[in-house]
Tab-separated table of C-alpha atoms in Angstrom:
chain	number	residue	atom	x	y	z
A	175	MET	CA	33.719	-67.549	50.059
A	176	LYS	CA	32.581	-67.099	53.625
A	177	ASP	CA	34.772	-63.929	53.929
A	178	LYS	CA	33.276	-62.505	50.708
A	179	ILE	CA	29.712	-63.075	51.989
A	180	PHE	CA	30.659	-61.369	55.311
A	181	ILE	CA	32.002	-58.318	53.490
A	182	PHE	CA	29.017	-58.195	51.093
A	183	LEU	CA	26.523	-58.236	53.942
A	184	GLN	CA	28.252	-55.301	55.570
A	185	TYR	CA	27.591	-53.267	52.470
A	186	ILE	CA	23.882	-53.954	52.385
A	187	ILE	CA	22.752	-53.931	56.055
A	188	PRO	CA	21.798	-50.614	57.672
A	189	HIS	CA	24.820	-49.962	59.945
A	190	SER	CA	23.333	-47.342	62.235
A	191	LEU	CA	19.951	-49.004	62.634
A	192	THR	CA	21.605	-52.366	63.413
A	193	SER	CA	23.952	-50.866	65.946
A	194	ARG	CA	21.090	-48.895	67.611
A	195	LEU	CA	18.979	-52.066	67.963
A	196	VAL	CA	21.976	-53.842	69.490
A	197	SER	CA	22.479	-50.847	71.832
A	198	LYS	CA	18.862	-51.153	73.100
A	199	LEU	CA	19.311	-54.871	73.697
A	200	ALA	CA	22.599	-54.371	75.426
A	201	GLU	CA	21.219	-51.682	77.712
A	202	SER	CA	18.295	-53.856	78.881
A	203	LYS	CA	18.205	-54.224	82.650
A	204	ASN	CA	15.969	-57.333	82.473
A	205	LYS	CA	17.788	-59.750	84.755
A	206	HIS	CA	17.140	-62.886	82.751
A	207	LEU	CA	17.983	-61.339	79.400
A	208	LYS	CA	21.175	-59.545	80.494
A	209	ASN	CA	22.416	-62.658	82.389
A	210	TYR	CA	21.726	-64.819	79.334
A	211	LEU	CA	23.621	-62.491	77.078
A	212	ILE	CA	26.567	-62.187	79.529
A	213	ASN	CA	26.830	-65.969	79.893
A	214	LEU	CA	26.557	-66.383	76.129
A	215	ALA	CA	29.387	-63.843	75.573
A	216	ILE	CA	31.668	-65.432	78.225
A	217	LYS	CA	31.220	-68.865	76.555
A	218	LYS	CA	31.396	-67.737	72.896
A	219	PHE	CA	34.269	-65.310	73.166
A	220	LYS	CA	36.147	-67.176	75.949
A	221	ILE	CA	36.140	-64.139	78.240
A	222	ASP	CA	38.275	-64.574	81.360
A	223	ILE	CA	35.832	-63.336	84.015
A	224	SER	CA	38.448	-64.053	86.764
A	225	GLU	CA	40.297	-60.834	85.636
A	226	ALA	CA	37.263	-58.676	86.389
A	227	LYS	CA	36.988	-56.672	89.597
A	228	GLU	CA	33.456	-57.971	89.875
A	229	THR	CA	33.172	-61.692	89.003
A	230	ASP	CA	29.465	-62.120	89.914
A	231	ILE	CA	27.499	-61.506	86.694
A	232	ASN	CA	24.363	-60.817	88.798
A	233	LYS	CA	25.974	-57.586	89.981
A	234	TYR	CA	26.098	-56.161	86.435
A	235	THR	CA	23.072	-54.043	85.668
A	236	SER	CA	23.141	-54.734	81.918
A	237	PHE	CA	25.114	-56.426	79.187
A	238	ASN	CA	26.807	-53.067	78.469
A	239	ASN	CA	27.716	-52.711	82.113
A	240	PHE	CA	29.424	-56.071	81.936
A	241	PHE	CA	31.325	-55.168	78.749
A	242	ILE	CA	32.893	-52.065	80.329
A	243	ARG	CA	33.840	-54.012	83.458
A	244	GLU	CA	36.858	-52.867	85.376
A	245	LEU	CA	39.882	-55.148	85.952
A	246	LYS	CA	41.231	-56.201	89.309
A	247	ASP	CA	43.605	-53.676	90.851
A	248	GLY	CA	47.270	-54.318	89.838
A	249	LEU	CA	46.380	-56.764	87.051
A	250	ARG	CA	47.921	-54.545	84.322
A	251	PRO	CA	51.056	-52.944	85.901
A	252	ILE	CA	52.409	-49.832	84.203
A	253	SER	CA	55.975	-48.536	83.900
A	254	SER	CA	56.746	-45.383	85.853
A	255	ASP	CA	59.465	-44.585	83.342
A	256	LYS	CA	58.515	-41.253	81.612
A	257	LYS	CA	60.307	-42.461	78.479
A	258	ILE	CA	57.863	-45.313	78.031
A	259	VAL	CA	54.637	-44.862	75.961
A	260	SER	CA	52.137	-47.437	77.200
A	261	SER	CA	49.474	-49.378	75.303
A	262	PRO	CA	46.078	-47.654	75.646
A	263	ALA	CA	44.085	-50.932	75.385
A	264	ASP	CA	43.990	-54.717	75.541
A	265	GLY	CA	43.930	-56.323	72.094
A	266	VAL	CA	46.020	-57.034	69.034
A	267	LEU	CA	48.590	-54.567	67.738
A	268	SER	CA	47.355	-54.976	64.214
A	269	GLU	CA	49.619	-52.358	62.612
A	270	PHE	CA	52.202	-49.744	63.715
A	271	GLY	CA	55.102	-47.704	62.432
A	272	ASP	CA	55.793	-44.595	60.442
A	273	ILE	CA	53.255	-42.298	58.829
A	274	THR	CA	54.865	-42.156	55.368
A	275	ASN	CA	53.811	-39.449	52.872
A	276	GLY	CA	50.782	-38.759	54.963
A	277	SER	CA	49.624	-42.417	54.849
A	278	LEU	CA	49.135	-45.187	57.474
A	279	ILE	CA	49.138	-48.916	56.976
A	280	GLN	CA	45.659	-50.483	57.387
A	281	ALA	CA	46.581	-54.029	56.453
A	282	LYS	CA	48.991	-55.758	54.086
A	283	GLY	CA	48.728	-53.946	50.749
A	284	LYS	CA	46.259	-51.341	52.024
A	285	THR	CA	46.895	-47.796	53.305
A	286	PHE	CA	44.712	-44.807	54.229
A	287	THR	CA	45.563	-41.143	54.659
A	288	LEU	CA	46.037	-39.222	57.886
A	289	LYS	CA	43.996	-36.342	56.401
A	290	ALA	CA	40.996	-38.703	55.868
A	291	LEU	CA	41.359	-40.296	59.281
A	292	ILE	CA	41.225	-37.090	61.358
A	293	ALA	CA	39.285	-35.040	58.738
A	294	ASP	CA	41.884	-32.312	58.984
A	295	SER	CA	44.508	-31.387	56.393
A	296	SER	CA	46.242	-28.771	58.616
A	297	THR	CA	47.803	-31.271	61.031
A	298	THR	CA	51.096	-32.673	59.636
A	299	ASP	CA	53.104	-33.198	62.827
A	300	PHE	CA	52.127	-36.834	63.428
A	301	THR	CA	54.819	-39.208	62.228
A	302	LYS	CA	54.097	-42.493	64.105
A	303	PHE	CA	50.974	-44.574	64.628
A	304	ALA	CA	49.763	-47.741	66.377
A	305	THR	CA	46.509	-49.460	65.709
A	306	ILE	CA	45.074	-51.820	68.383
A	307	TYR	CA	42.052	-54.055	67.608
A	308	LEU	CA	39.838	-54.925	70.566
A	309	SER	CA	37.941	-58.105	70.088
A	310	PRO	CA	34.745	-58.874	71.991
A	311	LYS	CA	36.720	-60.964	74.551
A	312	ASP	CA	38.965	-58.056	75.466
A	313	TYR	CA	38.868	-55.469	78.275
A	314	HIS	CA	37.084	-52.481	76.724
A	315	ARG	CA	38.355	-49.455	78.617
A	316	VAL	CA	40.805	-47.131	76.941
A	317	HIS	CA	43.718	-45.626	78.935
A	318	MET	CA	46.137	-42.710	78.503
A	319	PRO	CA	49.440	-43.792	76.898
A	320	ILE	CA	51.467	-40.912	78.334
A	321	ASP	CA	50.928	-37.928	80.646
A	322	GLY	CA	48.967	-35.190	78.912
A	323	LYS	CA	46.288	-32.499	78.897
A	324	LEU	CA	43.163	-32.673	76.787
A	325	THR	CA	42.944	-29.883	74.248
A	326	LYS	CA	40.267	-30.951	71.731
A	327	MET	CA	37.743	-33.664	70.906
A	328	VAL	CA	36.419	-34.205	67.416
A	329	TYR	CA	33.476	-36.470	66.544
A	330	ILE	CA	33.483	-37.607	62.872
A	331	PRO	CA	30.285	-39.355	61.700
A	332	GLY	CA	30.694	-42.303	59.365
A	333	LYS	CA	29.868	-45.949	58.623
A	334	LEU	CA	29.969	-48.792	61.019
A	335	PHE	CA	31.825	-51.590	59.286
A	336	SER	CA	33.292	-54.409	61.350
A	337	VAL	CA	36.951	-53.650	62.179
A	338	ASN	CA	38.203	-57.216	62.442
A	339	LYS	CA	41.130	-58.540	60.358
A	340	VAL	CA	38.974	-59.832	57.447
A	341	THR	CA	37.311	-56.440	57.013
A	342	ALA	CA	40.546	-54.482	57.409
A	343	GLN	CA	42.010	-56.647	54.563
A	344	ASN	CA	39.024	-56.082	52.228
A	345	VAL	CA	37.425	-52.649	52.790
A	346	ASP	CA	39.418	-49.647	51.489
A	347	ASP	CA	39.964	-46.792	53.905
A	348	LEU	CA	38.123	-48.671	56.642
A	349	PHE	CA	39.207	-46.501	59.634
A	350	ALA	CA	38.633	-43.304	57.678
A	351	LYS	CA	35.169	-44.528	56.681
A	352	ASN	CA	33.904	-45.545	60.122
A	353	GLU	CA	32.502	-43.322	62.806
A	354	ARG	CA	35.267	-42.124	65.127
A	355	LEU	CA	36.180	-39.897	67.969
A	356	VAL	CA	39.586	-38.087	67.821
A	357	CYS	CA	40.913	-36.870	71.196
A	358	TYR	CA	43.941	-34.537	71.133
A	359	PHE	CA	46.359	-34.107	74.065
A	360	ASN	CA	49.380	-31.874	74.763
A	361	THR	CA	52.255	-33.986	76.083
A	362	GLU	CA	56.008	-33.684	76.682
A	363	ILE	CA	56.633	-35.123	73.229
A	364	GLY	CA	54.168	-32.716	71.554
A	365	GLU	CA	50.579	-33.284	70.469
A	366	ILE	CA	49.273	-36.852	70.366
A	367	ALA	CA	45.852	-38.190	69.362
A	368	VAL	CA	43.962	-41.157	70.715
A	369	ILE	CA	41.239	-42.219	68.292
A	370	PHE	CA	38.197	-44.344	69.206
A	371	VAL	CA	37.012	-46.010	65.979
A	372	GLY	CA	33.418	-47.197	66.017
A	373	ALA	CA	32.384	-50.517	64.447
A	374	LEU	CA	29.358	-52.692	63.611
A	375	LEU	CA	27.394	-53.707	66.709
A	376	VAL	CA	29.479	-51.365	68.931
A	377	ALA	CA	26.754	-50.077	71.154
A	378	GLY	CA	28.513	-46.882	72.164
A	379	ILE	CA	31.609	-44.761	72.751
A	380	GLU	CA	31.949	-42.841	76.014
A	381	THR	CA	34.644	-40.657	77.635
A	382	VAL	CA	35.156	-39.841	81.257
A	383	TRP	CA	34.893	-36.026	80.692
A	384	HIS	CA	31.950	-35.956	78.266
A	385	GLY	CA	29.873	-39.115	78.831
A	386	LYS	CA	28.237	-40.845	75.864
A	387	VAL	CA	29.413	-39.533	72.512
A	388	ALA	CA	27.999	-42.314	70.324
A	389	PRO	CA	25.464	-43.477	69.219
A	390	ASN	CA	24.018	-40.051	68.456
A	391	TYR	CA	22.192	-38.166	65.694
A	392	TYR	CA	25.023	-35.907	64.593
A	393	LYS	CA	25.214	-35.761	60.811
A	394	ASP	CA	28.181	-33.363	60.699
A	395	ILE	CA	31.578	-33.145	62.364
A	396	GLN	CA	31.376	-31.946	65.953
A	397	ILE	CA	34.238	-30.195	67.736
A	398	TRP	CA	34.741	-29.564	71.445
A	399	ASN	CA	37.675	-27.321	72.460
A	400	TYR	CA	39.213	-27.747	75.928
A	401	ASP	CA	42.325	-25.527	75.617
A	402	ASN	CA	40.904	-22.397	77.188
A	403	ASP	CA	41.273	-21.264	80.817
A	404	SER	CA	37.885	-22.704	81.910
A	405	PHE	CA	39.111	-26.297	81.303
A	406	ASN	CA	42.041	-28.121	82.844
A	407	ILE	CA	41.471	-31.762	81.987
A	408	GLU	CA	44.743	-33.554	82.680
A	409	PHE	CA	45.593	-37.294	82.652
A	410	LYS	CA	48.458	-39.378	83.972
A	411	LYS	CA	49.759	-42.287	81.998
A	412	GLY	CA	47.380	-45.191	82.651
A	413	ASP	CA	44.329	-43.066	83.602
A	414	THR	CA	41.023	-44.141	82.068
A	415	LEU	CA	39.953	-42.044	79.094
A	416	GLY	CA	36.746	-43.830	78.107
A	417	TRP	CA	35.391	-47.102	76.794
A	418	PHE	CA	33.647	-49.005	73.988
A	419	ASN	CA	30.481	-50.955	74.655
A	420	PHE	CA	31.676	-53.848	72.434
A	421	GLY	CA	34.857	-54.640	70.460
A	422	SER	CA	36.453	-51.969	68.242
A	423	THR	CA	39.747	-50.247	67.467
A	424	VAL	CA	42.011	-47.610	68.990
A	425	ILE	CA	44.579	-45.634	66.955
A	426	VAL	CA	47.326	-43.633	68.626
A	427	LEU	CA	49.042	-40.897	66.668
A	428	MET	CA	52.354	-39.528	67.817
A	429	PRO	CA	54.623	-36.711	66.580
A	430	ASN	CA	58.128	-37.723	67.469
A	431	ASN	CA	60.472	-39.440	65.081
A	432	ASN	CA	62.563	-40.467	68.075
A	433	ILE	CA	59.922	-42.939	69.145
A	434	ASN	CA	61.001	-46.555	68.867
A	435	PHE	CA	58.346	-49.215	69.020
A	436	LYS	CA	59.037	-52.230	71.348
A	437	TYR	CA	57.583	-54.658	68.800
A	438	ASN	CA	59.150	-56.273	65.693
A	439	GLN	CA	55.971	-57.360	63.902
A	440	SER	CA	52.305	-56.590	63.657
A	441	ASN	CA	49.376	-58.782	64.845
A	442	ALA	CA	50.985	-59.241	68.272
A	443	ASP	CA	48.842	-59.545	71.388
A	444	ILE	CA	49.172	-56.527	73.677
A	445	SER	CA	47.793	-55.554	77.089
A	446	VAL	CA	46.701	-52.212	78.416
A	447	ASN	CA	49.634	-50.404	80.211
A	448	GLN	CA	52.174	-52.721	78.529
A	449	ASP	CA	55.192	-50.952	77.049
A	450	LEU	CA	54.329	-49.873	73.506
A	451	ALA	CA	57.234	-47.601	72.583
A	452	LEU	CA	60.345	-45.918	73.946
A	453	ILE	CA	60.977	-42.209	73.712
A	454	ALA	CA	64.678	-41.942	72.709
A	455	GLU	CA	66.962	-39.263	74.031
């Protein structure tokens, strides 16, 4: 019953307005308010502040600034092996595997289409996917899973449902309904995409090359092309791509059928830079 009420409430509350109000609160630089919110989050979500590069909460300028905290150097080692695809985020590997007949697994018994996810019917090369759910306790920066060059960024407006396990099991086409940012990269295995999926109470999505992308007032799909001579935005595996200002989801799309995932089952904990998949010879 509790789950049904939670889902019902998500259908009736104003998603964008709620998230914008949360954003204003999270951006407050009032010392007492932001410290109260930070301490509350640490206690409620059991955040391990000892992993942060800055452990003194007084040094964070806002609640958002705390949520995009950096980790201590060397805390998430990364493989130098070019055949390893690394996890782009801390969280739970909720689903992964083949894109079959143009569809991805959302949760047990639920699928959604690649076309709906990326709002593009012309791209058919993606054959593998991995979905990582970032809870509020997790590190919120997103990193590059493999060396590559940015070619395009697409913002797709949408709803802001929660993306936790309960919602994923009950809301059809969840990741294709929610606001999202699709970032395309050329790599040695072909084109990949790293997708930032927005969610209820997520106070923003930002990238290192563009800055804040959401929240915004775009009502239509927005496209930024970076594949001409005036841009040369390259990333090494493990480089920071951007961040969420609260918990959310990252989806990685890959083109190569010779990619073998290093996991046997979904809903496994995973850390940023941890081995996600192996590129076979």
